[in-house]
Short mmCIF file of C-alpha atoms and ligand atoms in Angstrom, two decimals:
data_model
loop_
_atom_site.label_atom_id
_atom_site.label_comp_id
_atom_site.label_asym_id
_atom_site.label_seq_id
_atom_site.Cartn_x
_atom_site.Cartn_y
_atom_site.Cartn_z
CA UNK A 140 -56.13 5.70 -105.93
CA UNK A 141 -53.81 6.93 -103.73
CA UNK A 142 -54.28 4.53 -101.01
CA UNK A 143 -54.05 1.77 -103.39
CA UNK A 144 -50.32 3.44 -104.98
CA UNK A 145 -49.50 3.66 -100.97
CA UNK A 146 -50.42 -0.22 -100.34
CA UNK A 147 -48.73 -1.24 -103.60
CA UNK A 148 -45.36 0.45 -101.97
CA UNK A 149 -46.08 -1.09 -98.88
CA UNK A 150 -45.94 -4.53 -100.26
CA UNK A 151 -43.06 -3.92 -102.48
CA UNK A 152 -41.14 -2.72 -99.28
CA UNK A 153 -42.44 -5.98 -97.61
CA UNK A 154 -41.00 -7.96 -100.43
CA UNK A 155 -37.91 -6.69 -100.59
CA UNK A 156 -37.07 -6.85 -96.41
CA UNK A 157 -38.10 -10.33 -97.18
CA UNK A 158 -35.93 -11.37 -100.26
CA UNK A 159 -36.69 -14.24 -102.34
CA UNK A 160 -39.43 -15.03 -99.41
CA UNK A 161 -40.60 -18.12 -99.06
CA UNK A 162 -44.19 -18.76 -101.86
CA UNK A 163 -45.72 -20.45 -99.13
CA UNK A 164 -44.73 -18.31 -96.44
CA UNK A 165 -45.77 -15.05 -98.52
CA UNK A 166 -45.49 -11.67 -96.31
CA UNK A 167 -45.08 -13.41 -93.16
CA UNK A 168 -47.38 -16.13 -93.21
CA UNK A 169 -48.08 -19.51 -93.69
CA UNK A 170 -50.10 -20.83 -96.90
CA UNK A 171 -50.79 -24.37 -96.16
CA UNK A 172 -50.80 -26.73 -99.02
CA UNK A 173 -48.66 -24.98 -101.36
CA UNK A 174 -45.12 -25.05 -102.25
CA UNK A 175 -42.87 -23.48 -99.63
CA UNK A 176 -39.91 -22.16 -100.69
CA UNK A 177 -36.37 -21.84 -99.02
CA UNK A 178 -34.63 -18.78 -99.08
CA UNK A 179 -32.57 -19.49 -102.24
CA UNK A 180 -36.28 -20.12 -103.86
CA UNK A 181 -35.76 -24.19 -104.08
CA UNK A 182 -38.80 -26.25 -102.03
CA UNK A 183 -38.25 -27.20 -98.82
CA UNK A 184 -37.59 -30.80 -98.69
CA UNK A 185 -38.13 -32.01 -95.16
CA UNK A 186 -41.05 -34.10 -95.17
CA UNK A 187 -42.57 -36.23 -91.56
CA UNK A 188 -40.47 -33.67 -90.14
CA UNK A 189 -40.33 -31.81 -86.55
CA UNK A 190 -38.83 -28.63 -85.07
CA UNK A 191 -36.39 -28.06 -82.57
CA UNK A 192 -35.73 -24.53 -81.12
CA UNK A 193 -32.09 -24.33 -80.12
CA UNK A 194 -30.76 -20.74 -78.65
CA UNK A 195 -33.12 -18.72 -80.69
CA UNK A 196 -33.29 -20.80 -83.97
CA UNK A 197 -35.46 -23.65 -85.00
CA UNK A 198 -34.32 -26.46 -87.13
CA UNK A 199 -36.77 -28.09 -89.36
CA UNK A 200 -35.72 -31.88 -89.85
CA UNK A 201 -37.57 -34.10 -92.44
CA UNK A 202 -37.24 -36.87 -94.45
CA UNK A 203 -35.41 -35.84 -97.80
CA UNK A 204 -37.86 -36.89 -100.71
CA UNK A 205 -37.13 -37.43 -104.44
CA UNK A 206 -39.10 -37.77 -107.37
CA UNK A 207 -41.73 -40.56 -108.36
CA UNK A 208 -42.00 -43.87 -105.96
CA UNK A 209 -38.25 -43.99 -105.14
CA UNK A 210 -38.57 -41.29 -102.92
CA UNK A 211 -40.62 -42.90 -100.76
CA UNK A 212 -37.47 -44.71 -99.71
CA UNK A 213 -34.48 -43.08 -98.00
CA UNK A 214 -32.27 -42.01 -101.17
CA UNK A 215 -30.11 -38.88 -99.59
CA UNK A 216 -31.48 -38.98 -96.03
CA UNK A 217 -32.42 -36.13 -93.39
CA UNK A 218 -32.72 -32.56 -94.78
CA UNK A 219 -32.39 -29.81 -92.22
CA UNK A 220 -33.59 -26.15 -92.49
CA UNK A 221 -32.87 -23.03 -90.17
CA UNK A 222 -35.15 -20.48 -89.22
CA UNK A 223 -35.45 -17.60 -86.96
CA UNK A 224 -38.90 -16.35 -87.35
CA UNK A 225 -40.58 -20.13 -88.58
CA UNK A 226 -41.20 -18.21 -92.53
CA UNK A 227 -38.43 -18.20 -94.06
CA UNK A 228 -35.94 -20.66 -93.98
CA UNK A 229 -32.18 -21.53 -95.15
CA UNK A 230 -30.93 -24.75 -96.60
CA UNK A 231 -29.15 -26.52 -93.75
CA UNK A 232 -28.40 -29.66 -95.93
CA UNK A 233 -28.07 -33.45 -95.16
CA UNK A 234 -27.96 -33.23 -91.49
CA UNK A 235 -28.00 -37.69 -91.77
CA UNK A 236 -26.78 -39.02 -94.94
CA UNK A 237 -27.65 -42.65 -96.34
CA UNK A 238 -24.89 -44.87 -96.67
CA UNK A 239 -23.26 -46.09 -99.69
CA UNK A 240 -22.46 -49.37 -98.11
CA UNK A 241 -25.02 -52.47 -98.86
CA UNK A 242 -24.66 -53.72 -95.50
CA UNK A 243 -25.20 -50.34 -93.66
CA UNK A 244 -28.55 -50.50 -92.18
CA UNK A 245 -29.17 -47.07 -93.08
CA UNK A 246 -27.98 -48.20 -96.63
CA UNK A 247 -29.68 -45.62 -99.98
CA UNK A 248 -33.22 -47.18 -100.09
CA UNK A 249 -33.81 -47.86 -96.64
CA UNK A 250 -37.12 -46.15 -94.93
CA UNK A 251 -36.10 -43.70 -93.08
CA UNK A 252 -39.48 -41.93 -91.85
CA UNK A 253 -40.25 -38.83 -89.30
CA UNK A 254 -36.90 -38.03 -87.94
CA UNK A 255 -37.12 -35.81 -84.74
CA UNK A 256 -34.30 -34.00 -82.92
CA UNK A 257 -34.07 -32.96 -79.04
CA UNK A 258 -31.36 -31.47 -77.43
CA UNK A 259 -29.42 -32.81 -74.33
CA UNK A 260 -28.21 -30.09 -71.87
CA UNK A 261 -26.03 -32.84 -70.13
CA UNK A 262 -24.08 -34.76 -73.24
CA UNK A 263 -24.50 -31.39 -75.15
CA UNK A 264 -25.25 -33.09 -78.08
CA UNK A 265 -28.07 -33.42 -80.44
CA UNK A 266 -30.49 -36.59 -80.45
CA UNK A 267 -32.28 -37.57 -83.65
CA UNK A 268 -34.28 -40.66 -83.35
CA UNK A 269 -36.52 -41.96 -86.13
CA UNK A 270 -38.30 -44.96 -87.96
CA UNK A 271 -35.80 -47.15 -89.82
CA UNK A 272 -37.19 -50.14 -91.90
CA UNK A 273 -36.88 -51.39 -95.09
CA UNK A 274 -39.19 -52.74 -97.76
CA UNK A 275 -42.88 -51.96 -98.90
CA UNK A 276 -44.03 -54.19 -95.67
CA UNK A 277 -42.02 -52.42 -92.96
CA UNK A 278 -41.10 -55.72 -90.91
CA UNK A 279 -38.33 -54.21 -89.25
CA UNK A 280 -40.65 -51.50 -87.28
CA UNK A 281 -37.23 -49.86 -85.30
CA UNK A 282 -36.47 -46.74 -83.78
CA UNK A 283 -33.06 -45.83 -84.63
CA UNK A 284 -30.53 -43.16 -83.21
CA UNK A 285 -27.99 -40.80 -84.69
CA UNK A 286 -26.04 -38.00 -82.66
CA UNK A 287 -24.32 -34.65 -83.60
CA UNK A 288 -22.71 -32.33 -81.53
CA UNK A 289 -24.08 -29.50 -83.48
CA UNK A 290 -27.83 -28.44 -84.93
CA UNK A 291 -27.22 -29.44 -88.29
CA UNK A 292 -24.94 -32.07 -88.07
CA UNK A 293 -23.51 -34.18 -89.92
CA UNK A 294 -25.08 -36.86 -87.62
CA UNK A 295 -23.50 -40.47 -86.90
CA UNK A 296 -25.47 -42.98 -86.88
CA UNK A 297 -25.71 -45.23 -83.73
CA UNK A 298 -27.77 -48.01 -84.19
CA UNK A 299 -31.71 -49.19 -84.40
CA UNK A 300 -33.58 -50.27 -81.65
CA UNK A 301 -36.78 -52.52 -80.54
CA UNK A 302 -37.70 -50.87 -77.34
CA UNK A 303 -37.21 -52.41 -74.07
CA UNK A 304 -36.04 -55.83 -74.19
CA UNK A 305 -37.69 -58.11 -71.89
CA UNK A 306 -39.15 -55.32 -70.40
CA UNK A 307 -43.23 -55.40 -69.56
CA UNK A 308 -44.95 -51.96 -69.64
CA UNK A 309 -46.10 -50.16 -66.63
CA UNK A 310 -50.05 -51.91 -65.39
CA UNK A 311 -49.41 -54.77 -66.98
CA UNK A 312 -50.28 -58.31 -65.17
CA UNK A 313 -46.82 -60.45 -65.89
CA UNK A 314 -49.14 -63.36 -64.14
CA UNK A 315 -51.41 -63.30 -67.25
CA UNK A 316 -49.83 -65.50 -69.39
CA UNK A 317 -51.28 -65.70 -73.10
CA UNK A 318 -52.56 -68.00 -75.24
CA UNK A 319 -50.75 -68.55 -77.83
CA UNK A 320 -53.50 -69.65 -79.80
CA UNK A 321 -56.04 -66.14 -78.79
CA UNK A 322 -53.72 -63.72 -81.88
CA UNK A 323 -54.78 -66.29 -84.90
CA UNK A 324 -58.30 -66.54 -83.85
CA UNK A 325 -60.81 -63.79 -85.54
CA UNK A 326 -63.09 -63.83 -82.87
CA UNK A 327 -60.76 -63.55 -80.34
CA UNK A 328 -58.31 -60.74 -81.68
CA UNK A 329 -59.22 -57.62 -80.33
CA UNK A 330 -59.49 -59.04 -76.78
CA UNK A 331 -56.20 -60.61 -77.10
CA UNK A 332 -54.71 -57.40 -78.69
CA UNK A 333 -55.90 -55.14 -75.99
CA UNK A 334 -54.59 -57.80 -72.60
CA UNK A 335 -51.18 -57.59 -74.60
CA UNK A 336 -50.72 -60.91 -75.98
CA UNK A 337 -48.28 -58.60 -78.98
CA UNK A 338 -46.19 -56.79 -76.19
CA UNK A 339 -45.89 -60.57 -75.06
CA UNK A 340 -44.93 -62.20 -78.49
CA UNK A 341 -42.72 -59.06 -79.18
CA UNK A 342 -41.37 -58.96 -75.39
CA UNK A 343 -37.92 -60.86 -75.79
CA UNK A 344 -37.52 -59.44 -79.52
CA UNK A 345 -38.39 -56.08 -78.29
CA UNK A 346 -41.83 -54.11 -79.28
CA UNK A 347 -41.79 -52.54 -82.46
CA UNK A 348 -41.43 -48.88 -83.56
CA UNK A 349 -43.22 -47.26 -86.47
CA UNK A 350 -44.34 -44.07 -86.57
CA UNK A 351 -42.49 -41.96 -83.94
CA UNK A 352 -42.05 -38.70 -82.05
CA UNK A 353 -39.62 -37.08 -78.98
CA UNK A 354 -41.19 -35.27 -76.32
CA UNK A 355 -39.31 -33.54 -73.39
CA UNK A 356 -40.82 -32.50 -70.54
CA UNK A 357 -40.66 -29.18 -68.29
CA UNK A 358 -38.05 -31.91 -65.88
CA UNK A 359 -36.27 -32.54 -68.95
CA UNK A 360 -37.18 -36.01 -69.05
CA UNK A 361 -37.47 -37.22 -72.58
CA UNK A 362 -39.99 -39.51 -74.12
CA UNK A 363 -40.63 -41.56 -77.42
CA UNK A 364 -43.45 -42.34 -78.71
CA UNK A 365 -44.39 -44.73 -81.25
CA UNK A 366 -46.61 -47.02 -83.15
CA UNK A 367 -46.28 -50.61 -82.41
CA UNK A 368 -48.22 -53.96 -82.12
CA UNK A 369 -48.53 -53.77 -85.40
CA UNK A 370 -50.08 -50.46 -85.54
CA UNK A 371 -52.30 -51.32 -83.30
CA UNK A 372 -51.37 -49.59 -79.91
CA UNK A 373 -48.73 -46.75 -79.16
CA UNK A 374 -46.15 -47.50 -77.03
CA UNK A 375 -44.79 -44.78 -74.49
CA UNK A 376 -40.91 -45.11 -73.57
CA UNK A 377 -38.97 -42.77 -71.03
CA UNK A 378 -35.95 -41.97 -72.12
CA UNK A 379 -32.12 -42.46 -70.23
CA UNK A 380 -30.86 -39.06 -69.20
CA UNK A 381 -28.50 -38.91 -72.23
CA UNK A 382 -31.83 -39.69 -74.72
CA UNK A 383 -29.73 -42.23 -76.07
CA UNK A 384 -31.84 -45.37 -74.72
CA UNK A 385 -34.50 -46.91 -72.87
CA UNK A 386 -34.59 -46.34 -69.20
CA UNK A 387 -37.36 -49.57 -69.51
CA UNK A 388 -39.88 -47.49 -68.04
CA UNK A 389 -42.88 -47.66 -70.48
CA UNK A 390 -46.76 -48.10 -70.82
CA UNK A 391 -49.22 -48.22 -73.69
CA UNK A 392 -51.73 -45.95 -74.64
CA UNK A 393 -54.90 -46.63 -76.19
CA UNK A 394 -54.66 -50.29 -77.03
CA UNK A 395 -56.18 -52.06 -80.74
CA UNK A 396 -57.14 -48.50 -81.90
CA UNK A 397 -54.65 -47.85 -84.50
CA UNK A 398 -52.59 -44.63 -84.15
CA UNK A 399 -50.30 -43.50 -86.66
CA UNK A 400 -48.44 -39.92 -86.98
CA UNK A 401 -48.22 -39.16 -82.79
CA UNK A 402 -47.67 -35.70 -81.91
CA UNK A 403 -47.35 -35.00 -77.96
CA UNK A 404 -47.43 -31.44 -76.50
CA UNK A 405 -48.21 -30.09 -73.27
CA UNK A 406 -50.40 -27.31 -71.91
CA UNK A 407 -50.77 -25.66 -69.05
CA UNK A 408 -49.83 -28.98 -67.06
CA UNK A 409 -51.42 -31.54 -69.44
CA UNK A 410 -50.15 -33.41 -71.96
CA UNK A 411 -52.46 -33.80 -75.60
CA UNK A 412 -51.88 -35.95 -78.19
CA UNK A 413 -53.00 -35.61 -82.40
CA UNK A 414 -52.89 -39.17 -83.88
CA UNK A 415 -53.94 -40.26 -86.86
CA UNK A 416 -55.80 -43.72 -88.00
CA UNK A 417 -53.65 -46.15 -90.32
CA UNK A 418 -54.57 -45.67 -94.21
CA UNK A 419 -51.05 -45.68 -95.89
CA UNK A 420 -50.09 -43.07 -97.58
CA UNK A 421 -53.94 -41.87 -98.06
CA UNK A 422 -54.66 -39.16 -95.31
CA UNK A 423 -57.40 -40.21 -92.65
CA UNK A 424 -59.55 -38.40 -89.72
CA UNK A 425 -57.11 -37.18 -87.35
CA UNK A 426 -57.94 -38.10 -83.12
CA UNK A 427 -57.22 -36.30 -80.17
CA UNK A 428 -56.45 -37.27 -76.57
CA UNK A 429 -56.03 -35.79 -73.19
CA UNK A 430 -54.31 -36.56 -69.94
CA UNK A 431 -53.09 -35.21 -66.63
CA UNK A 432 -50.10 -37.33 -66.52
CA UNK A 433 -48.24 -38.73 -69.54
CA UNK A 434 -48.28 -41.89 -68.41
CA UNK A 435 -51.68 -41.53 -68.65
CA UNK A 436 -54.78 -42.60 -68.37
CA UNK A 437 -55.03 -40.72 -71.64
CA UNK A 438 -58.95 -39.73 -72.23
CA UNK A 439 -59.57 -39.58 -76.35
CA UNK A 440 -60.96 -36.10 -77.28
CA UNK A 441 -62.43 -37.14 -80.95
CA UNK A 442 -61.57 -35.57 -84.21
CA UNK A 443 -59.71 -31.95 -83.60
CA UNK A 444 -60.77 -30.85 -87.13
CA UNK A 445 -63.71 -27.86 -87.65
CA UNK A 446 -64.67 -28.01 -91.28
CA UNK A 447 -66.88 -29.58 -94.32
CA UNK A 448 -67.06 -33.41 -93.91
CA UNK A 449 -64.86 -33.87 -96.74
CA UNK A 450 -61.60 -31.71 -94.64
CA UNK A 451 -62.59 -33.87 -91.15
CA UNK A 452 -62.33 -36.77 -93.05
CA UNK A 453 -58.97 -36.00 -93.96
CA UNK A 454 -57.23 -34.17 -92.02
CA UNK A 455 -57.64 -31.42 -94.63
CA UNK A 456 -55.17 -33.55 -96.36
CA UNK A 457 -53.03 -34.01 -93.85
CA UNK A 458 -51.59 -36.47 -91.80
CA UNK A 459 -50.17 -34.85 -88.29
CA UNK A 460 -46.23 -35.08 -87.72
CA UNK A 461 -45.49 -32.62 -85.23
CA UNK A 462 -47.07 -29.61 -82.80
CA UNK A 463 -45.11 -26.90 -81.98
CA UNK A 464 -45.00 -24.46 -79.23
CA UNK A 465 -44.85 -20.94 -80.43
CA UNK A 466 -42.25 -19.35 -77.60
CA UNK A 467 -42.65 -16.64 -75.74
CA UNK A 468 -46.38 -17.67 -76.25
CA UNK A 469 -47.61 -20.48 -73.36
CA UNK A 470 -50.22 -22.83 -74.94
CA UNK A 471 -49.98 -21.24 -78.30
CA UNK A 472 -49.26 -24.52 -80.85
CA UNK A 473 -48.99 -24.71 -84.41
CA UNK A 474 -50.16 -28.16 -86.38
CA UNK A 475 -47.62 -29.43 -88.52
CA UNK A 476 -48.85 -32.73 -91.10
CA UNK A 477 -47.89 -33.80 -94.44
CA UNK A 478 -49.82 -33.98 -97.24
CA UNK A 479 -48.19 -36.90 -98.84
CA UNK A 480 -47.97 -37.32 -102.30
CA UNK A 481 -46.68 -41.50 -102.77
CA UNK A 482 -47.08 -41.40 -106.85
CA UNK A 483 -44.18 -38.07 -106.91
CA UNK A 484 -42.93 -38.05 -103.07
CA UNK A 485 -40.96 -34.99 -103.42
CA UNK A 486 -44.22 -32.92 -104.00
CA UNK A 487 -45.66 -33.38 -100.53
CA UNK A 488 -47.09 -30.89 -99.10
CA UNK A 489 -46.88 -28.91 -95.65
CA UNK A 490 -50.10 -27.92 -93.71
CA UNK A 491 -49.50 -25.91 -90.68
CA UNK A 492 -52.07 -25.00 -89.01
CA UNK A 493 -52.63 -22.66 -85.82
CA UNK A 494 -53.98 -24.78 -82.74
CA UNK A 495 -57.07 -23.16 -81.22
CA UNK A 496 -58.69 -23.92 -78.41
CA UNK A 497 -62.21 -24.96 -77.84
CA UNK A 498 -63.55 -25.58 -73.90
CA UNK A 499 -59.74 -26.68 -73.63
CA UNK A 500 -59.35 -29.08 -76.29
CA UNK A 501 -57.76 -28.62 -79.23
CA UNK A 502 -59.24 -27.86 -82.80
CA UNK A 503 -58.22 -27.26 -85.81
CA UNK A 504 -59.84 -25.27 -88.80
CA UNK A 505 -58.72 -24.35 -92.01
CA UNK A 506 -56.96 -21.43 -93.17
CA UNK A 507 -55.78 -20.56 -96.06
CA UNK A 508 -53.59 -17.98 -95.65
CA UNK A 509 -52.36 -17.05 -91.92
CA UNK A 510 -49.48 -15.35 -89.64
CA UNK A 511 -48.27 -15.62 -86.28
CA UNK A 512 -50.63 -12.45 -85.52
CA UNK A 513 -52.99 -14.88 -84.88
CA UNK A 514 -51.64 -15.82 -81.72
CA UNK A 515 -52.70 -12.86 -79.61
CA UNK A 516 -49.65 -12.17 -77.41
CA UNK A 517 -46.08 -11.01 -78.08
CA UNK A 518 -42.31 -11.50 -78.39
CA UNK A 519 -42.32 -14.51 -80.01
CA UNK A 520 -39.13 -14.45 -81.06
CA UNK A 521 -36.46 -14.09 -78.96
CA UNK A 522 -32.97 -13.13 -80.90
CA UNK A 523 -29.65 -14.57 -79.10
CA UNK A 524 -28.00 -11.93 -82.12
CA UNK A 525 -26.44 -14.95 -83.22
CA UNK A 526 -26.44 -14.98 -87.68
CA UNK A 527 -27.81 -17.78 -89.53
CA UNK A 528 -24.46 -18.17 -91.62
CA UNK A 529 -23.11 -19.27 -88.28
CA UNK A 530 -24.74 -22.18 -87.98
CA UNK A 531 -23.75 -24.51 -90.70
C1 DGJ B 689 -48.31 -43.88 -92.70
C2 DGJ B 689 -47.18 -43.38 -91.88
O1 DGJ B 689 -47.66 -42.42 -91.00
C3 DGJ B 689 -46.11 -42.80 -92.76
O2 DGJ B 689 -45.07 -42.29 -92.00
C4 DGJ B 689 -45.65 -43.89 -93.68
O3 DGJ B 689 -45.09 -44.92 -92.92
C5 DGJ B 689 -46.81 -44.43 -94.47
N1 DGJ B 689 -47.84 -44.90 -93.58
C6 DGJ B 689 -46.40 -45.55 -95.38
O4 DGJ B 689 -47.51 -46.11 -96.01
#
């Protein structure tokens, strides 16, 4: 009885050094799946998101979702969260607002989809880059760009993008021209797809961009990664030094297999990947890669999911967006996916998961309920003393 009354006041305590803590963040942890509350108690909106740690805070950009089918499109733009400790989070608002102007390519009711943010040490300034297109078939497929000199903006938008002009990828035999006729055949398809005959049809155009993500490496080279060729193959484009553009140096990766949803992260010198196959909206089995270099050859590592048929199937209903490091923690990772919800897009869900590590690839198994304890080591978070209230 007593230790129960002692427990009780323990979690009281907890509660209130927490404050109106986050529901699916309870006591210092992480519930995947459920609704995830901001510090003021309102769900987090910030959906295809990523993280970016930035002197001690992280900033949680995502795709700003409203109710029922129109918030599949872009209706208010990117939402932007702070965090020091990855539970509990404050409203950082609109970090990238949709224009009210018709003609503005980022105009309400645009896709905007998986914005990610990097810093530049040189410029100083913050890079967001994500998928712009518009309409249910997303023909534009373009990687568009939008710069701040501070974390939470406001961000200006720059411009969209089809990836290296002109430009043939890295490997790639410019003396093998296509046949024009190889794409519209049935037979011939997959043979075509995979010698290129897309990067060659899209080559003057410029590839397309779907599904993205920013990586930077320990050089501080910075990378984008992205779905094109219809889906079918993921392109792989260095960055310029500002991570503004193209530097034209680019290869593909895994050619006619269909990667959505890339996430890149690095360990202990080599680079992994978590994809996911293309089903829409409806959540698929997630892949894995491997590969000494980035620019690969990039070995595939299978499904990264431990559980009943039904979760490996799915992702546990989840469709990977970003992994991120846990600092002061080398090759520690935590899974970030959505669990979208198309029919109310608001309610999507959040399922991080802690990356574990099985004969050095990475795996993934459910858990319900978990904290940061689960990554063995310590000082995780770093304070630069700086206060939240500061920052926007
Ligand atoms: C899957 C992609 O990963 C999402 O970002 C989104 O584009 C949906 N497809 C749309 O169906």
């Amino acid at each position: 009885m007593k230790f129960h009354r002692s427990l009780f006041t323990l979690m009281l305590l907890a509660f209130a050094a927490t404050g109106t803590f986050a529901a699916a963040a309870g006591r210092g942890g992480f519930r995947p799946g459920e609704l995830w509350m901001d510090e003021k108690g309102v769900p987090i909106n910030a959906h295809g998101g990523g993280i970016l740690l930035h002197e001690g805070v992280y900033y949680w950009f995502g795709e700003h979702k409203i109710e029922g089918d129109a918030g599949n499109y872009a209706q208010v733009g990117v939402h932007v969260y702070s965090s020091r400790d990855l539970v509990h989070w404050r409203d950082g608002g609109i970090a990238l607002t949709v224009s009210d102007e018709p003609k503005s390519e980022i105009a309400k009711g645009c896709i905007i989809e998986r914005p990610k943010v990097i810093y530049n040490a040189k410029t100083k300034t913050f890079v967001m880059w994500f998928h712009l297109d518009k309409g249910r078939n997303y023909g534009m497929a373009r990687a568009a760009l939008a710069v701040s000199d501070k974390a939470t903006g406001p961000y200006k938008y720059v411009g969209s993008f089809r990836p290296t002009q002109g430009v043939l990828p890295l490997s790639f035999d410019s003396g093998a021209a296509p046949d024009p006729d190889r794409l519209k055949d049935r037979k011939q398809f997959s043979e075509a797809v995979v010698a290129g005959d897309i990067v060659w049809r899209d080559l003057e155009r410029g590839q397309m961009s779907r599904d993205l993500t920013l990586f930077v490496d320990d050089d501080g080279k910075g990378y984008l990664l992205t779905s094109a060729e219809d889906n079918l193959t993921l392109h792989l484009h260095e960055l310029t030094d500002d991570y503004r553009g193209f530097s034209g140096k680019w290869t593909r990766i895994f050619p006619n297999a269909s990667n959505e949803a890339p996430a890149l992260f690095k360990r202990a010198g080599k680079y992994y990947l978590f994809t996911s196959g293309t089903s829409g909206w409806f959540p698929n089995a997630g892949r894995s890669a491997m590969a000494d270099s980035i620019w690969g050859p990039w070995t595939a590592l299978g499904n990264p999911c431990r559980g009943t048929e039904r979760e490996n199937a799915t992702t546990f209903e989840s469709q990977s967006t970003y992994v991120l490091p846990v600092p002061g923690r080398p090759g520690e990772f935590i899974y970030m996916g959505d669990r979208w919800r198309p029919k109310n897009a608001i309610d999507g869900r959040y399922i991080w998961l802690p990356v574990e590590w099985e004969n050095n690839r990475p795996v993934l198994r459910w858990h319900a309920e978990w904290d940061l304890s689960v990554f063995t080591r310590h000082n995780a978070f770093p304070s630069t003393g700086k206060d939240l209230t500061d920052l926007h």
